[in-house]
XYZ file of C-alpha atoms in Angstrom:
536
model
C 24.581 19.441 33.460
C 27.367 21.989 33.955
C 26.738 23.516 30.523
C 23.028 23.924 31.293
C 23.852 25.484 34.657
C 26.243 27.934 33.011
C 23.651 28.949 30.422
C 21.002 29.390 33.118
C 23.332 31.652 35.110
C 24.201 33.653 31.996
C 20.522 34.130 31.161
C 19.810 35.194 34.742
C 22.636 37.733 34.710
C 21.784 39.193 31.315
C 19.265 41.814 32.610
C 21.781 43.032 35.214
C 24.500 43.240 32.562
C 22.213 45.318 30.335
C 21.384 47.543 33.311
C 25.108 48.060 34.000
C 25.659 49.105 30.388
C 22.765 51.590 30.527
C 23.908 52.996 33.878
C 27.436 53.498 32.567
C 26.033 55.577 29.710
C 23.759 57.605 31.999
C 26.586 58.527 34.367
C 29.099 59.036 31.565
C 26.996 61.240 29.286
C 27.737 64.946 29.959
C 24.150 65.824 29.001
C 22.677 63.510 31.623
C 21.505 64.961 34.991
C 23.312 62.069 36.719
C 26.617 63.364 35.337
C 26.372 66.326 37.775
C 27.041 63.958 40.652
C 30.641 64.385 41.962
C 31.093 60.596 41.815
C 29.596 60.279 38.341
C 32.908 59.444 36.660
C 33.627 56.654 39.151
C 30.078 55.322 38.874
C 30.315 55.243 35.084
C 33.677 53.443 35.236
C 32.405 50.891 37.744
C 29.275 50.058 35.775
C 31.311 49.823 32.580
C 33.650 47.300 34.207
C 30.704 45.247 35.509
C 29.223 45.212 32.025
C 32.432 43.974 30.418
C 32.979 41.291 33.054
C 29.457 39.945 32.686
C 28.666 40.310 28.987
C 28.609 37.469 26.472
C 31.377 37.780 23.870
C 30.441 36.853 20.329
C 32.827 35.913 17.529
C 34.758 39.045 16.444
C 35.125 40.085 12.815
C 38.502 40.249 11.096
C 37.627 43.802 10.108
C 40.518 44.206 7.655
C 39.316 46.807 5.152
C 42.586 48.033 3.632
C 46.325 47.385 3.759
C 49.202 49.595 2.738
C 51.378 48.222 -0.053
C 54.389 50.462 -0.691
C 52.410 53.589 0.070
C 49.313 52.541 -1.896
C 46.083 51.751 -0.057
C 44.779 48.373 -1.268
C 41.153 47.403 -0.604
C 40.459 44.011 1.006
C 37.398 41.917 0.243
C 36.877 39.038 2.669
C 34.915 36.111 1.298
C 34.273 32.405 1.969
C 35.972 30.161 -0.583
C 34.904 26.792 0.846
C 32.212 26.140 3.425
C 32.617 22.864 5.299
C 30.433 21.690 8.209
C 33.101 22.559 10.808
C 35.245 25.115 9.001
C 35.243 27.916 6.444
C 38.170 28.622 4.160
C 38.353 32.425 3.956
C 40.148 34.432 1.335
C 41.259 38.045 1.671
C 41.179 39.252 -1.922
C 43.044 42.469 -2.691
C 41.872 45.161 -5.128
C 43.577 48.260 -6.494
C 43.294 50.594 -9.481
C 47.007 51.418 -9.467
C 48.586 49.522 -12.433
C 52.048 49.195 -10.888
C 50.662 47.912 -7.592
C 48.315 45.500 -9.379
C 51.219 44.045 -11.351
C 53.149 43.554 -8.135
C 50.221 41.870 -6.379
C 49.773 39.371 -9.209
C 53.255 37.949 -8.793
C 53.160 37.494 -5.034
C 53.036 34.015 -3.394
C 49.813 32.398 -2.187
C 49.798 31.434 1.499
C 47.366 29.223 3.410
C 47.339 30.070 7.127
C 45.982 27.211 9.240
C 44.576 28.754 12.414
C 44.412 26.798 15.671
C 41.260 25.027 16.796
C 42.043 25.283 20.487
C 39.590 27.670 22.080
C 39.852 31.028 20.356
C 38.527 31.988 16.939
C 40.773 32.427 13.915
C 40.485 36.197 14.403
C 43.193 35.797 17.058
C 45.512 35.748 14.017
C 44.197 39.067 12.695
C 47.615 40.694 13.068
C 49.228 37.745 11.290
C 46.830 38.046 8.363
C 47.027 41.829 8.064
C 50.820 41.810 8.063
C 51.078 39.071 5.450
C 48.541 40.698 3.133
C 51.148 43.300 2.148
C 53.227 40.687 0.340
C 51.046 37.594 -0.149
C 47.717 36.246 -1.341
C 46.233 35.065 1.953
C 43.778 32.307 2.848
C 42.913 31.194 6.395
C 40.971 28.386 8.052
C 38.112 29.815 10.109
C 36.891 27.054 12.434
C 33.252 27.046 13.478
C 31.853 26.926 16.986
C 30.817 23.285 17.470
C 27.649 24.314 19.328
C 26.354 25.835 16.080
C 26.864 22.635 14.058
C 23.762 20.390 14.007
C 24.122 16.752 15.012
C 23.056 15.804 11.490
C 26.516 16.863 10.260
C 28.087 14.005 12.205
C 31.099 14.070 14.490
C 34.460 15.713 13.871
C 37.708 13.860 14.569
C 41.385 14.747 14.317
C 41.452 12.699 11.105
C 38.778 15.002 9.672
C 40.967 17.988 10.537
C 43.833 16.430 8.549
C 41.505 15.759 5.615
C 40.219 19.362 5.692
C 43.786 20.685 5.507
C 44.561 18.496 2.492
C 41.428 19.695 0.712
C 42.264 23.343 1.400
C 45.827 22.896 0.126
C 44.564 21.303 -3.086
C 42.046 24.118 -3.524
C 44.697 26.835 -3.345
C 47.063 24.787 -5.519
C 44.326 24.457 -8.119
C 44.164 28.259 -8.413
C 47.859 29.179 -8.338
C 49.664 25.930 -9.178
C 51.069 25.686 -5.660
C 51.128 27.497 -2.331
C 52.892 27.932 0.990
C 51.426 26.773 4.312
C 51.785 28.421 7.723
C 50.490 26.692 10.861
C 50.272 28.375 14.259
C 50.360 26.340 17.488
C 47.973 23.347 17.544
C 47.662 22.823 13.745
C 51.398 22.170 13.308
C 50.672 18.501 14.020
C 47.743 17.944 11.585
C 49.428 20.113 8.927
C 52.577 17.983 9.072
C 50.367 14.891 8.811
C 48.462 16.328 5.832
C 51.616 17.202 3.887
C 53.136 13.813 4.775
C 50.128 11.932 3.409
C 50.174 13.992 0.211
C 53.880 13.247 -0.242
C 53.367 9.519 0.379
C 50.750 9.430 -2.404
C 53.006 11.287 -4.809
C 50.845 14.425 -4.812
C 52.291 17.907 -5.243
C 53.150 19.209 -1.808
C 53.312 22.901 -0.780
C 56.422 24.866 -1.702
C 57.072 25.526 1.978
C 55.566 24.876 5.386
C 56.214 27.205 8.301
C 55.405 25.890 11.780
C 55.086 28.321 14.681
C 55.029 27.262 18.341
C 53.409 23.842 17.992
C 53.545 20.575 20.014
C 55.222 18.329 17.440
C 56.982 16.494 20.276
C 55.269 17.452 23.553
C 57.804 15.418 25.561
C 60.440 18.119 25.115
C 60.453 20.899 27.745
C 56.913 20.046 28.899
C 54.841 23.026 29.991
C 51.915 23.233 32.405
C 49.572 22.624 29.469
C 51.531 19.517 28.422
C 51.707 18.182 31.976
C 47.943 18.412 32.421
C 47.343 16.512 29.184
C 49.978 13.883 29.968
C 49.278 13.315 33.660
C 45.494 12.932 33.436
C 44.058 9.816 31.875
C 41.898 9.781 28.746
C 38.864 8.849 30.838
C 39.443 11.819 33.157
C 39.074 14.272 30.279
C 36.035 12.472 28.919
C 34.319 12.491 32.325
C 35.293 15.987 33.516
C 35.443 18.399 30.578
C 33.025 16.968 28.020
C 29.364 18.123 28.095
C 26.400 18.191 25.758
C 25.259 21.419 24.097
C 21.987 22.756 25.613
C 18.785 22.874 23.598
C 18.947 26.623 22.841
C 21.732 26.166 20.254
C 21.668 24.627 16.734
C 24.095 21.934 17.861
C 21.878 20.777 20.730
C 22.963 17.382 22.031
C 26.476 17.487 20.531
C 29.273 16.450 22.886
C 31.774 19.311 23.198
C 34.578 20.758 25.263
C 32.800 24.037 26.170
C 34.459 27.349 25.424
C 33.695 28.786 28.868
C 35.745 25.994 30.478
C 38.649 26.722 28.152
C 38.431 30.431 28.946
C 38.594 29.641 32.661
C 41.823 27.762 32.010
C 43.286 30.654 30.000
C 42.598 33.140 32.794
C 43.926 30.747 35.449
C 47.338 30.790 33.779
C 47.832 34.511 34.555
C 45.129 35.548 37.070
C 47.108 38.390 38.636
C 47.861 39.970 35.284
C 44.216 39.845 34.229
C 43.062 41.386 37.538
C 45.622 44.167 37.182
C 44.569 44.818 33.598
C 40.899 45.208 34.570
C 41.784 47.534 37.437
C 43.915 49.628 35.082
C 40.917 49.826 32.749
C 38.793 51.178 35.632
C 41.426 53.821 36.447
C 41.793 54.807 32.789
C 38.056 55.474 32.567
C 38.184 57.662 35.670
C 41.118 59.645 34.257
C 39.438 59.945 30.868
C 42.262 58.058 29.118
C 40.119 56.842 26.233
C 43.052 55.525 24.183
C 44.173 53.078 26.885
C 40.571 52.069 27.661
C 39.882 51.376 23.977
C 43.035 49.256 23.738
C 41.831 47.205 26.712
C 38.369 46.614 25.243
C 39.808 45.691 21.847
C 42.112 43.078 23.336
C 39.515 41.498 25.622
C 36.825 41.477 22.940
C 39.143 39.014 21.186
C 40.530 37.199 24.202
C 37.146 36.541 25.829
C 35.527 35.218 22.649
C 35.845 31.433 22.746
C 34.281 28.515 20.902
C 33.254 24.962 21.753
C 35.303 22.102 20.313
C 33.783 18.812 19.203
C 34.515 16.205 21.870
C 35.837 13.575 19.457
C 38.384 15.985 17.979
C 39.520 17.186 21.412
C 39.890 13.683 22.872
C 41.681 12.450 19.735
C 44.166 15.296 20.101
C 44.799 14.505 23.771
C 45.495 10.851 23.000
C 47.419 11.257 19.722
C 49.569 14.301 20.507
C 50.008 14.415 24.285
C 49.666 10.847 25.536
C 50.683 8.342 22.874
C 52.915 10.705 20.810
C 51.887 8.869 17.657
C 53.488 11.346 15.263
C 57.011 11.114 16.692
C 56.688 7.371 17.355
C 55.640 6.685 13.751
C 52.401 4.967 14.752
C 49.822 7.517 13.585
C 47.305 6.226 11.061
C 44.731 8.546 9.476
C 41.436 7.525 7.914
C 40.842 9.422 4.662
C 37.568 10.646 3.207
C 37.455 7.438 1.138
C 37.738 5.295 4.265
C 41.295 4.214 3.459
C 43.703 4.076 6.392
C 47.168 5.522 5.735
C 50.207 5.844 7.978
C 51.691 9.297 8.513
C 55.315 9.245 7.285
C 56.992 12.683 7.445
C 60.149 11.160 5.976
C 58.329 10.985 2.622
C 58.408 14.805 2.348
C 61.335 15.720 0.098
C 60.561 18.901 -1.859
C 58.778 21.138 0.659
C 60.979 23.728 2.376
C 60.599 23.558 6.151
C 60.777 26.438 8.654
C 60.124 26.145 12.404
C 59.722 29.076 14.820
C 59.736 29.038 18.607
C 59.512 31.671 21.338
C 62.167 31.469 24.033
C 59.615 32.028 26.806
C 56.727 30.060 25.318
C 54.747 28.379 28.105
C 52.260 26.736 25.733
C 54.665 24.817 23.475
C 58.021 24.476 25.196
C 61.483 24.867 23.726
C 62.342 22.183 21.189
C 58.799 20.917 20.657
C 58.395 22.559 17.248
C 62.014 22.118 16.158
C 61.557 18.360 16.608
C 59.738 18.352 13.251
C 63.111 18.582 11.475
C 64.152 15.233 12.917
C 61.004 13.676 11.440
C 61.384 15.261 7.986
C 64.958 14.060 7.518
C 64.651 13.609 3.736
C 64.167 17.343 3.166
C 67.545 18.759 2.055
C 69.273 20.613 4.877
C 69.570 23.698 2.673
C 65.759 23.891 2.684
C 65.402 23.693 6.455
C 65.568 26.573 8.944
C 64.846 27.148 12.619
C 64.278 30.439 14.420
C 64.203 31.010 18.160
C 62.873 34.440 19.116
C 64.657 35.636 22.214
C 62.395 37.152 24.849
C 59.185 36.120 23.047
C 56.336 34.143 24.552
C 53.701 32.132 22.722
C 51.652 35.025 21.348
C 54.682 37.143 20.517
C 55.763 34.940 17.621
C 52.605 35.598 15.581
C 51.119 38.824 16.952
C 52.378 42.188 18.123
C 55.583 44.116 17.636
C 57.952 41.125 17.765
C 55.945 39.377 15.058
C 55.863 42.410 12.775
C 59.424 43.619 13.261
C 61.410 40.460 13.892
C 59.606 37.288 12.869
C 57.698 38.348 9.751
C 60.712 39.637 7.771
C 62.375 36.223 8.184
C 59.172 34.383 7.198
C 58.741 36.625 4.148
C 62.316 36.009 3.008
C 61.988 32.239 3.515
C 58.849 32.078 1.390
C 60.435 34.135 -1.396
C 63.573 31.973 -1.355
C 61.469 28.865 -1.975
C 58.806 30.242 -4.279
C 59.598 28.055 -7.256
C 58.811 24.454 -8.111
C 61.618 22.265 -6.709
C 63.249 19.396 -8.548
C 62.162 15.891 -7.627
C 64.369 14.199 -5.052
C 65.171 10.488 -5.172
C 64.769 8.942 -1.772
C 67.682 6.938 -0.402
C 66.661 4.138 1.972
C 67.475 5.326 5.484
C 66.611 3.736 8.781
C 63.836 5.735 10.486
C 65.100 8.106 13.138
C 63.709 7.747 16.616
C 63.037 11.035 18.371
C 64.699 10.770 21.767
C 63.025 12.080 24.884
C 66.279 13.523 26.179
C 67.235 17.186 25.987
C 68.396 18.585 22.625
C 71.946 18.903 23.911
C 72.163 15.195 24.609
C 70.901 14.216 21.179
C 73.295 16.634 19.519
C 76.220 15.099 21.356
C 75.234 11.630 20.226
C 75.494 12.541 16.551
C 78.353 14.576 15.051
C 76.219 16.033 12.258
C 72.935 16.889 13.945
C 70.059 18.565 12.124
C 70.411 21.684 14.230
C 74.083 22.001 13.199
C 73.556 21.856 9.456
C 70.282 23.749 9.267
C 70.541 27.561 9.027
C 69.634 29.015 12.406
C 68.626 32.607 13.074
C 68.571 33.926 16.627
C 67.101 37.198 17.770
C 68.770 38.769 20.769
C 67.237 41.343 23.120
C 68.421 44.924 22.970
C 69.242 44.908 26.646
C 70.722 42.035 28.544
C 68.074 40.119 30.427
C 68.373 37.967 33.483
C 68.928 34.285 32.704
C 65.706 32.347 32.378
C 65.569 29.059 34.226
C 64.913 26.159 31.868
C 65.344 23.139 34.092
C 64.278 19.925 32.411
C 60.640 19.169 32.965
C 59.770 22.642 34.264
C 57.569 25.017 32.288
C 58.688 28.501 31.355
C 56.473 31.468 32.137
C 54.940 33.351 29.216
C 56.255 36.859 28.817
C 53.428 39.114 30.001
C 54.110 41.645 27.254
C 53.404 38.933 24.657
C 50.147 37.763 26.208
C 49.113 41.387 26.544
C 50.516 43.092 23.408
C 51.578 46.692 23.151
C 47.986 47.751 22.392
C 47.087 46.934 26.006
C 50.174 48.444 27.556
C 50.681 52.136 28.180
C 51.405 54.342 25.154
C 55.016 55.265 24.547
C 56.489 51.848 25.327
C 59.640 51.138 23.331
C 60.496 47.801 21.712
C 62.854 45.765 23.830
C 64.502 43.680 21.163
C 66.038 43.975 17.745
C 67.467 41.415 15.310
C 71.224 41.009 15.148
C 73.347 38.925 12.841
C 74.070 35.399 14.003
C 77.654 34.222 14.342
C 78.937 32.793 11.070
C 79.331 28.994 11.011
C 82.789 27.487 11.274
C 84.669 26.379 8.167
C 84.192 22.759 9.181
C 80.440 23.239 9.418
C 80.395 25.007 6.043
C 82.258 22.131 4.438
C 79.819 19.578 5.858
C 76.710 21.559 4.953
C 74.955 20.436 1.736
C 73.989 24.071 1.201
C 77.642 24.917 0.498
C 77.633 22.585 -2.505
C 74.441 23.823 -4.106
C 74.611 26.462 -6.872
C 72.784 29.722 -6.317
C 69.300 29.798 -7.789
C 67.338 32.691 -9.136
C 63.905 33.055 -7.591
C 61.196 33.805 -10.075
C 57.634 34.630 -9.150
C 54.950 32.376 -10.694
C 52.811 33.784 -13.443
C 49.337 34.730 -12.374
C 46.106 35.184 -14.254
C 45.386 38.713 -15.411
C 42.753 40.088 -13.087
C 41.880 43.292 -11.396
C 42.204 41.905 -7.870
C 44.670 39.553 -6.207
């Protein structure tokens, strides 16, 4: 009923929204008689703000036409590689007529980016994609709005998500022999499950998997998002946030978690900042600061565009990830496309390099939640594991904006290049499964002399200027850095970056002696041969 009420209100408001848009143009056009009014500029700004607050935001386009590769402009052709009922696998194919650049593009690694299915469209990772296109062949999962999927396509569960990821990995592997996988936020859990299942079957697993800000173990440093999911019962979510799609959409009758409810939750996390941003937009229009106004509209065109999620997938995620913690407890079983039920065993992964990234001030996935994946994948050699904590970064800062481009991406690029060759098979040694403790990381480290965090290479990024200590009391969420939620494109021009990478303190001699990496011979990284083609 709520969904129908929302749609009725939106339909009722649509004529007024269109009027506000027309009025803004009348008062803002210098050739219009209304522009002679002394208050014309304020009237135009006010109507423009009303229009943007009331309009319906459609799915944005990636809009990546070209990228710069070592000074050469490379054309980008976006196309759909696989079209599934609930997701499209998109490829950003690169073209150039420069022979030297073409040769370079052919030898670059293939990367599958798994975008989150948690409210926003995959275009939220536009900056991630555009940055990586300079040095990689890029594919991305583009999840569909559930209200556009007819009921005839059936339901969509978390198990289906895992199966989709496996199919996409095999598709990219079939073209290039192998690939690297990057998951951002929510998909870290299903991606780890997908790679685990492939390893358990003896399939070729990706050369590397990079996990960024995801809830692998949501018990660690729980945030406001985690607390809501953990403190409310399964039935509460089913009865309070699940509604059927109205009859004016292709997916009429489908049970979904509506996008407008998710958007309300996003705004509620930082209401003051959003109100200030809209008021600044109004003032920028009055002053004629078109650059700042355009930055505002660009950001909110993306931020306000949300999609509906299939109810079965959403409820499965609540139960599996945030209530029963099936992945870390070793009790998660996934039903494959053939109907066979298989247990998720991350310890079966042995040859895939593993990189986890967290933001110090992330209030979506708290500190330690993503790093917990290393404790599950304990059969991956320590020399092939790495963790990065980005000082001063919030959730969005680790995959979008200046921190992503200047601090995080160079480390990700180097990690992929270091592991861009087929690894040797590893013989598993029977080891008792490790139980992920609910205590703080410091406690678990003290309980074991040779903890994963001690032997795994760790890179830390420190802020340029000393910042005030951030409270991280156990069980209390950390506030997202406003500059990460609202990237530099929304802030005033001329802002300077506040952080820069510095070298981490060298490990002690004792740690070097214990580290398996110290005993491994140096390897030469060679790029895989690619098919001769004009575009890559």
